[in-house]
Amino acid sequence: MTHVIDGNAVAEEVRTDIRAGIDALESEGVTPGLATVLMGGDAGSATYVSMKQRACSEVGIDGTTVEIDPEEPPETLYETIDDLNADPAIHGILVQMPLPDHVPKREVLSRVDPMKDVDGFHPENVGRLVSGDPRFKPCTPHGIQKLLASAGVDPEGKDAVVLGRSDIVGKPMANLLLQKVEGGNATVTVCHSRTQDLAEKTRAADILVAAVGRPEMVTGDMLSEGVVVIDVGTNRVDADNEKGYELTGDVDFESAKEKASVISPSPGGVGPMTITMLLYNTVVAASLQSGVDVDL
Ligand SMILES: NC(=O)c1ccc[n+]([C@@H]2O[C@H](COP(=O)([O-])OP(=O)(O)OC[C@H]3O[C@@H](n4cnc5c(N)ncnc54)[C@H](OP(=O)(O)O)[C@@H]3O)[C@@H](O)[C@H]2O)c1
């Protein structure tokens, strides 16, 4: 019988711990604050930002959004980040991607105070993750670790295959699975668009994390019996409904479910965890900056 992970239920459990952490901070007079900076012009980003705002207020984080006209020069964004870095009420800063083409992404990521970098994308935090001493684990892969734990899946000694090598999902996922700590200790293979014989690699997986951004690319015949499948993909495909589209994952759920012992669907799996882990990192940031211990 395949265990289908319920990402909403796991996210709610993690939020219970987050609320307890916020209570501990509040009892010492600290309200965690998260600032989201929105400069990109696309509708998807605006939706994500408003979802993050709502999630903040649901758990008791003071969420603010700073909107910058996408036509402004990069310096306007730098100044905003500098102000937020200096603001003691703001413990976490998130710059919503993608940015307009004229704004250099790396410069922006490096500008955020690494102690407030709740995405974990500042080079210092990337380096800490790779060297085995993470300060903020990037939200999506950290959420996936929580999903695996919730399903009783211990990666230790397993062959884990990560499809995708992006900076936000694939690479940090591979690093987390590789860490010499609980929740890691896997033997990790990272695949990408230049990988040859992809199905051969995926069939060797005990744990498969699919983050390619290609609708239902992973099919049951690419998997071995008993595999654990985590579908990160969130793809818009045309649909005959009011919106004209629906969301689908990178995995063909029906055929994959025939093979998998555990599967995380999309939507309803990783998605709810990503925002939850952002809240988690904001509480960690507030704890680090205030010196108030929280048990997360
Ligand atoms: N649920 C969530 O919270 C959440 C969060 C983040 C992302 N996502 C979703 O996860 C998916 C991946 O996101 P991302 O930001 O990591 O995407 P990305 O930056 O576009 O990276 C995609 C990766 O997949 C690889 N790839 C593309 N086509 C491939 C193919 N045919 N065979 C093998 N590898 C292939 C690419 O290889 P190259 O490097 O060689 O180009 C790249 O490494 C998207 O659907 C995104 O919407 C969901």
Tab-separated table of C-alpha atoms and ligand atoms in Angstrom:
chain	number	residue	atom	x	y	z
A	1	MET	CA	0.000	0.000	0.000
A	2	THR	CA	1.520	3.323	-1.062
A	3	HIS	CA	1.726	6.033	1.583
A	4	VAL	CA	0.645	9.351	0.036
A	5	ILE	CA	2.183	12.218	2.016
A	6	ASP	CA	-0.234	14.959	3.035
A	7	GLY	CA	1.889	18.108	2.858
A	8	ASN	CA	-0.816	20.266	4.403
A	9	ALA	CA	-1.026	18.040	7.476
A	10	VAL	CA	2.761	17.956	7.938
A	11	ALA	CA	2.932	21.734	7.453
A	12	GLU	CA	0.308	22.196	10.174
A	13	GLU	CA	2.344	20.056	12.591
A	14	VAL	CA	5.465	22.129	11.928
A	15	ARG	CA	3.427	25.302	12.403
A	16	THR	CA	2.467	24.118	15.878
A	17	ASP	CA	6.181	24.106	16.780
A	18	ILE	CA	6.631	27.484	15.095
A	19	ARG	CA	3.783	28.976	17.146
A	20	ALA	CA	5.408	27.642	20.334
A	21	GLY	CA	8.680	29.278	19.250
A	22	ILE	CA	6.883	32.570	18.647
A	23	ASP	CA	5.251	32.340	22.095
A	24	ALA	CA	8.713	31.896	23.647
A	25	LEU	CA	9.973	34.964	21.778
A	26	GLU	CA	6.887	37.021	22.640
A	27	SER	CA	7.287	36.190	26.338
A	28	GLU	CA	10.651	37.981	26.126
A	29	GLY	CA	9.131	40.939	24.257
A	30	VAL	CA	10.303	39.877	20.775
A	31	THR	CA	7.868	39.776	17.842
A	32	PRO	CA	9.493	38.104	14.845
A	33	GLY	CA	9.417	40.368	11.785
A	34	LEU	CA	9.692	39.312	8.147
A	35	ALA	CA	10.060	41.792	5.279
A	36	THR	CA	9.347	40.673	1.745
A	37	VAL	CA	10.637	42.850	-1.064
A	38	LEU	CA	8.765	42.678	-4.341
A	39	MET	CA	10.373	44.256	-7.396
A	40	GLY	CA	9.564	41.780	-10.141
A	41	GLY	CA	6.450	42.588	-12.112
A	42	ASP	CA	4.859	39.185	-12.695
A	43	ALA	CA	1.485	38.179	-11.258
A	44	GLY	CA	2.816	34.877	-9.873
A	45	SER	CA	5.301	36.718	-7.625
A	46	ALA	CA	2.591	39.007	-6.283
A	47	THR	CA	0.482	35.955	-5.427
A	48	TYR	CA	3.388	34.260	-3.623
A	49	VAL	CA	4.075	37.429	-1.653
A	50	SER	CA	0.479	37.760	-0.517
A	51	MET	CA	0.444	34.048	0.488
A	52	LYS	CA	3.563	34.658	2.575
A	53	GLN	CA	1.942	37.688	4.210
A	54	ARG	CA	-1.149	35.676	5.105
A	55	ALA	CA	0.948	32.822	6.512
A	56	CYS	CA	2.877	35.295	8.679
A	57	SER	CA	-0.247	36.752	10.214
A	58	GLU	CA	-1.699	33.274	10.829
A	59	VAL	CA	1.201	32.329	13.110
A	60	GLY	CA	1.935	35.741	14.665
A	61	ILE	CA	4.885	36.964	12.626
A	62	ASP	CA	4.906	40.666	11.812
A	63	GLY	CA	4.980	40.523	8.008
A	64	THR	CA	5.605	43.570	5.830
A	65	THR	CA	5.892	43.888	2.078
A	66	VAL	CA	7.975	46.566	0.390
A	67	GLU	CA	7.065	47.079	-3.243
A	68	ILE	CA	9.536	48.663	-5.643
A	69	ASP	CA	8.655	49.745	-9.162
A	70	PRO	CA	10.335	47.254	-11.558
A	71	GLU	CA	11.576	50.215	-13.632
A	72	GLU	CA	13.662	51.597	-10.748
A	73	PRO	CA	17.464	51.225	-10.889
A	74	PRO	CA	19.150	48.468	-8.830
A	75	GLU	CA	20.313	51.106	-6.309
A	76	THR	CA	16.732	51.606	-5.121
A	77	LEU	CA	16.584	47.936	-4.186
A	78	TYR	CA	20.028	48.086	-2.533
A	79	GLU	CA	18.937	51.044	-0.397
A	80	THR	CA	15.767	49.235	0.634
A	81	ILE	CA	17.788	46.175	1.643
A	82	ASP	CA	20.243	48.362	3.594
A	83	ASP	CA	17.347	49.958	5.497
A	84	LEU	CA	15.852	46.561	6.319
A	85	ASN	CA	19.262	45.227	7.363
A	86	ALA	CA	19.491	48.105	9.859
A	87	ASP	CA	15.930	47.775	11.194
A	88	PRO	CA	15.908	45.882	14.526
A	89	ALA	CA	12.202	44.986	14.133
A	90	ILE	CA	12.983	43.037	10.963
A	91	HIS	CA	14.584	39.654	11.617
A	92	GLY	CA	14.118	38.122	8.179
A	93	ILE	CA	14.414	39.581	4.679
A	94	LEU	CA	13.243	37.863	1.523
A	95	VAL	CA	13.699	39.332	-1.922
A	96	GLN	CA	11.093	37.770	-4.183
A	97	MET	CA	12.498	36.270	-7.370
A	98	PRO	CA	12.572	36.718	-10.302
A	99	LEU	CA	13.975	40.228	-10.383
A	100	PRO	CA	13.819	42.504	-13.450
A	101	ASP	CA	16.589	41.752	-15.956
A	102	HIS	CA	18.548	44.936	-15.183
A	103	VAL	CA	18.976	43.984	-11.510
A	104	PRO	CA	21.956	41.680	-10.822
A	105	LYS	CA	20.645	38.805	-8.722
A	106	ARG	CA	23.946	37.815	-7.117
A	107	GLU	CA	24.595	41.377	-5.976
A	108	VAL	CA	21.153	41.453	-4.362
A	109	LEU	CA	21.550	38.109	-2.587
A	110	SER	CA	24.907	39.240	-1.184
A	111	ARG	CA	23.450	42.535	0.019
A	112	VAL	CA	21.055	40.928	2.515
A	113	ASP	CA	22.525	40.645	6.018
A	114	PRO	CA	23.376	36.911	6.270
A	115	MET	CA	21.818	36.841	9.758
A	116	LYS	CA	18.510	37.956	8.178
A	117	ASP	CA	18.790	35.828	5.053
A	118	VAL	CA	15.842	33.516	5.746
A	119	ASP	CA	15.975	32.084	2.207
A	120	GLY	CA	19.519	30.856	2.873
A	121	PHE	CA	20.773	32.167	-0.477
A	122	HIS	CA	23.533	34.550	0.739
A	123	PRO	CA	26.954	33.127	-0.238
A	124	GLU	CA	27.914	32.902	3.450
A	125	ASN	CA	24.843	30.776	4.197
A	126	VAL	CA	25.351	28.644	1.078
A	127	GLY	CA	28.943	28.053	2.222
A	128	ARG	CA	27.799	27.113	5.721
A	129	LEU	CA	25.310	24.630	4.281
A	130	VAL	CA	27.909	23.025	2.022
A	131	SER	CA	30.454	22.838	4.842
A	132	GLY	CA	27.960	21.072	7.082
A	133	ASP	CA	27.078	23.899	9.477
A	134	PRO	CA	23.841	25.401	8.093
A	135	ARG	CA	22.409	28.557	9.639
A	136	PHE	CA	19.251	28.739	7.498
A	137	LYS	CA	18.353	25.697	5.442
A	138	PRO	CA	16.715	26.762	2.144
A	139	CYS	CA	12.964	26.439	2.571
A	140	THR	CA	11.924	23.961	-0.129
A	141	PRO	CA	14.592	21.292	0.503
A	142	HIS	CA	14.253	21.737	4.266
A	143	GLY	CA	10.516	21.169	3.896
A	144	ILE	CA	11.264	18.008	1.908
A	145	GLN	CA	13.453	16.739	4.742
A	146	LYS	CA	10.508	17.254	7.081
A	147	LEU	CA	8.191	15.379	4.690
A	148	LEU	CA	10.600	12.435	4.534
A	149	ALA	CA	10.878	12.345	8.320
A	150	SER	CA	7.100	12.524	8.670
A	151	ALA	CA	6.793	9.412	6.506
A	152	GLY	CA	9.443	7.579	8.534
A	153	VAL	CA	11.939	7.680	5.655
A	154	ASP	CA	15.549	7.819	6.860
A	155	PRO	CA	17.887	8.676	3.956
A	156	GLU	CA	20.900	7.097	5.705
A	157	GLY	CA	22.627	4.660	3.373
A	158	LYS	CA	19.982	5.108	0.674
A	159	ASP	CA	20.624	6.019	-2.943
A	160	ALA	CA	19.017	9.420	-3.408
A	161	VAL	CA	18.620	10.874	-6.886
A	162	VAL	CA	17.879	14.591	-7.217
A	163	LEU	CA	16.522	15.659	-10.595
A	164	GLY	CA	17.487	19.293	-11.105
A	165	ARG	CA	20.504	21.370	-10.019
A	166	SER	CA	18.966	24.779	-9.359
A	167	ASP	CA	20.340	26.961	-6.569
A	168	ILE	CA	16.989	27.002	-4.783
A	169	VAL	CA	16.014	23.317	-4.901
A	170	GLY	CA	18.345	20.789	-6.531
A	171	LYS	CA	21.737	21.831	-5.141
A	172	PRO	CA	20.669	22.536	-1.547
A	173	MET	CA	18.557	19.352	-1.577
A	174	ALA	CA	21.591	17.318	-2.588
A	175	ASN	CA	23.658	19.015	0.113
A	176	LEU	CA	21.103	18.340	2.831
A	177	LEU	CA	20.801	14.677	1.876
A	178	LEU	CA	24.577	14.414	1.933
A	179	GLN	CA	25.122	15.945	5.390
A	180	LYS	CA	26.633	13.682	8.006
A	181	VAL	CA	23.674	14.120	10.349
A	182	GLU	CA	20.213	12.684	10.904
A	183	GLY	CA	18.080	13.298	7.827
A	184	GLY	CA	21.199	13.037	5.633
A	185	ASN	CA	23.844	10.350	5.094
A	186	ALA	CA	22.434	9.387	1.688
A	187	THR	CA	24.505	8.574	-1.387
A	188	VAL	CA	23.435	11.383	-3.682
A	189	THR	CA	23.306	11.617	-7.470
A	190	VAL	CA	22.314	14.922	-9.056
A	191	CYS	CA	20.843	14.835	-12.578
A	192	HIS	CA	20.178	17.693	-14.992
A	193	SER	CA	19.442	18.430	-18.627
A	194	ARG	CA	22.811	17.091	-19.802
A	195	THR	CA	22.533	13.815	-17.893
A	196	GLN	CA	22.706	10.752	-20.103
A	197	ASP	CA	20.540	7.680	-19.562
A	198	LEU	CA	18.333	9.489	-17.076
A	199	ALA	CA	15.943	6.571	-16.585
A	200	GLU	CA	18.841	4.316	-15.662
A	201	LYS	CA	19.775	6.769	-12.901
A	202	THR	CA	16.226	7.206	-11.654
A	203	ARG	CA	15.658	3.431	-11.557
A	204	ALA	CA	18.631	3.159	-9.214
A	205	ALA	CA	16.986	5.531	-6.739
A	206	ASP	CA	15.657	4.556	-3.322
A	207	ILE	CA	14.611	8.199	-2.924
A	208	LEU	CA	13.824	10.372	-5.925
A	209	VAL	CA	13.354	14.143	-5.657
A	210	ALA	CA	12.023	15.601	-8.917
A	211	ALA	CA	12.606	19.348	-9.424
A	212	VAL	CA	12.832	19.860	-13.163
A	213	GLY	CA	9.823	22.021	-14.018
A	214	ARG	CA	8.568	19.620	-16.728
A	215	PRO	CA	4.987	18.406	-16.352
A	216	GLU	CA	4.766	14.702	-15.503
A	217	MET	CA	8.192	13.969	-16.943
A	218	VAL	CA	8.896	11.186	-14.461
A	219	THR	CA	6.779	8.135	-15.251
A	220	GLY	CA	6.352	4.822	-13.469
A	221	ASP	CA	8.619	2.963	-15.906
A	222	MET	CA	11.521	5.191	-14.749
A	223	LEU	CA	11.151	3.977	-11.162
A	224	SER	CA	11.953	0.885	-9.168
A	225	GLU	CA	9.559	-0.936	-6.902
A	226	GLY	CA	9.394	0.582	-3.395
A	227	VAL	CA	10.957	3.950	-4.279
A	228	VAL	CA	10.177	7.089	-2.249
A	229	VAL	CA	9.108	9.882	-4.620
A	230	ILE	CA	9.038	13.583	-3.789
A	231	ASP	CA	7.506	15.751	-6.505
A	232	VAL	CA	8.630	19.379	-6.270
A	233	GLY	CA	7.338	20.429	-9.673
A	234	THR	CA	4.637	23.065	-9.890
A	235	ASN	CA	3.734	23.428	-13.549
A	236	ARG	CA	0.841	25.254	-15.138
A	237	VAL	CA	-0.825	23.196	-17.835
A	238	ASP	CA	-3.824	24.170	-19.941
A	239	ALA	CA	-7.119	22.939	-18.541
A	240	ASP	CA	-10.766	23.207	-19.399
A	241	ASN	CA	-11.759	25.135	-16.258
A	242	GLU	CA	-12.502	28.716	-15.205
A	243	LYS	CA	-8.814	29.658	-14.852
A	244	GLY	CA	-7.849	27.960	-18.099
A	245	TYR	CA	-5.022	26.081	-16.358
A	246	GLU	CA	-4.275	23.674	-13.564
A	247	LEU	CA	-1.142	22.842	-11.603
A	248	THR	CA	0.657	19.590	-12.067
A	249	GLY	CA	3.913	18.119	-10.837
A	250	ASP	CA	7.041	16.783	-12.502
A	251	VAL	CA	5.856	13.246	-11.775
A	252	ASP	CA	3.059	11.316	-13.417
A	253	PHE	CA	1.324	10.551	-10.134
A	254	GLU	CA	-0.803	7.591	-11.237
A	255	SER	CA	1.956	5.511	-12.832
A	256	ALA	CA	4.516	6.500	-10.159
A	257	LYS	CA	2.135	5.503	-7.368
A	258	GLU	CA	2.077	1.959	-8.766
A	259	LYS	CA	5.780	1.659	-7.964
A	260	ALA	CA	6.286	3.922	-4.956
A	261	SER	CA	6.146	2.931	-1.300
A	262	VAL	CA	5.853	6.630	-0.395
A	263	ILE	CA	4.900	9.496	-2.691
A	264	SER	CA	4.456	13.208	-2.171
A	265	PRO	CA	1.962	14.549	-4.734
A	266	SER	CA	1.923	17.937	-6.412
A	267	PRO	CA	-0.043	19.935	-5.591
A	268	GLY	CA	-0.532	19.077	-1.900
A	269	GLY	CA	2.980	17.902	-0.986
A	270	VAL	CA	6.046	20.139	-1.029
A	271	GLY	CA	4.168	23.384	-1.743
A	272	PRO	CA	2.630	23.872	1.719
A	273	MET	CA	6.009	23.123	3.316
A	274	THR	CA	7.963	25.842	1.524
A	275	ILE	CA	6.125	28.767	3.106
A	276	THR	CA	6.041	26.962	6.438
A	277	MET	CA	9.823	26.627	6.457
A	278	LEU	CA	10.109	30.334	5.662
A	279	LEU	CA	8.159	31.030	8.860
A	280	TYR	CA	10.432	28.558	10.646
A	281	ASN	CA	13.574	30.341	9.429
A	282	THR	CA	12.132	33.693	10.498
A	283	VAL	CA	11.690	32.346	14.022
A	284	VAL	CA	15.272	30.992	13.947
A	285	ALA	CA	16.477	34.419	12.762
A	286	ALA	CA	14.584	36.213	15.548
A	287	SER	CA	16.022	33.791	18.081
A	288	LEU	CA	19.601	34.277	16.827
A	289	GLN	CA	19.278	38.068	16.787
A	290	SER	CA	17.538	38.422	20.146
A	291	GLY	CA	19.411	35.714	22.029
A	292	VAL	CA	16.091	34.166	23.134
A	293	ASP	CA	16.255	30.382	22.920
A	294	VAL	CA	13.514	28.609	20.995
A	295	ASP	CA	13.089	24.882	20.720
A	296	LEU	CA	12.648	24.127	17.011
B	1	LIG	N1	6.483	23.655	-4.399
B	1	LIG	C1	7.425	24.552	-4.160
B	1	LIG	O1	7.476	25.142	-3.116
B	1	LIG	C2	8.444	24.821	-5.192
B	1	LIG	C3	9.574	25.577	-4.891
B	1	LIG	C4	10.534	25.783	-5.886
B	1	LIG	C5	10.345	25.250	-7.147
B	1	LIG	N2	9.198	24.540	-7.416
B	1	LIG	C6	8.977	23.923	-8.729
B	1	LIG	O2	9.975	22.931	-8.916
B	1	LIG	C7	10.330	22.868	-10.304
B	1	LIG	C8	11.826	23.124	-10.416
B	1	LIG	O3	12.112	24.412	-9.944
B	1	LIG	P1	13.573	25.045	-10.039
B	1	LIG	O4	13.486	26.454	-9.598
B	1	LIG	O5	14.538	24.123	-9.373
B	1	LIG	O6	13.755	24.991	-11.635
B	1	LIG	P2	14.934	25.443	-12.579
B	1	LIG	O7	15.779	26.492	-11.961
B	1	LIG	O8	14.300	25.690	-13.897
B	1	LIG	O9	15.829	24.119	-12.691
B	1	LIG	C9	15.353	22.984	-13.347
B	1	LIG	C10	16.429	21.926	-13.346
B	1	LIG	O10	15.930	20.795	-14.044
B	1	LIG	C11	16.870	20.392	-15.025
B	1	LIG	N3	16.159	19.864	-16.190
B	1	LIG	C12	15.322	20.511	-17.033
B	1	LIG	N4	14.878	19.673	-17.986
B	1	LIG	C13	15.428	18.480	-17.739
B	1	LIG	C14	15.353	17.218	-18.375
B	1	LIG	N5	14.625	17.025	-19.460
B	1	LIG	N6	16.054	16.202	-17.831
B	1	LIG	C15	16.817	16.370	-16.724
B	1	LIG	N7	16.920	17.544	-16.072
B	1	LIG	C16	16.244	18.583	-16.583
B	1	LIG	C17	17.645	21.648	-15.391
B	1	LIG	O11	18.899	21.269	-15.902
B	1	LIG	P3	20.029	22.351	-16.331
B	1	LIG	O12	20.616	22.844	-15.050
B	1	LIG	O13	20.981	21.567	-17.112
B	1	LIG	O14	19.315	23.431	-17.101
B	1	LIG	C18	17.717	22.353	-14.040
B	1	LIG	O15	18.828	21.901	-13.293
B	1	LIG	C19	9.454	23.909	-11.002
B	1	LIG	O16	8.284	23.266	-11.473
B	1	LIG	C20	9.099	24.867	-9.891
B	1	LIG	O17	7.892	25.554	-10.124
B	1	LIG	C21	8.261	24.311	-6.467
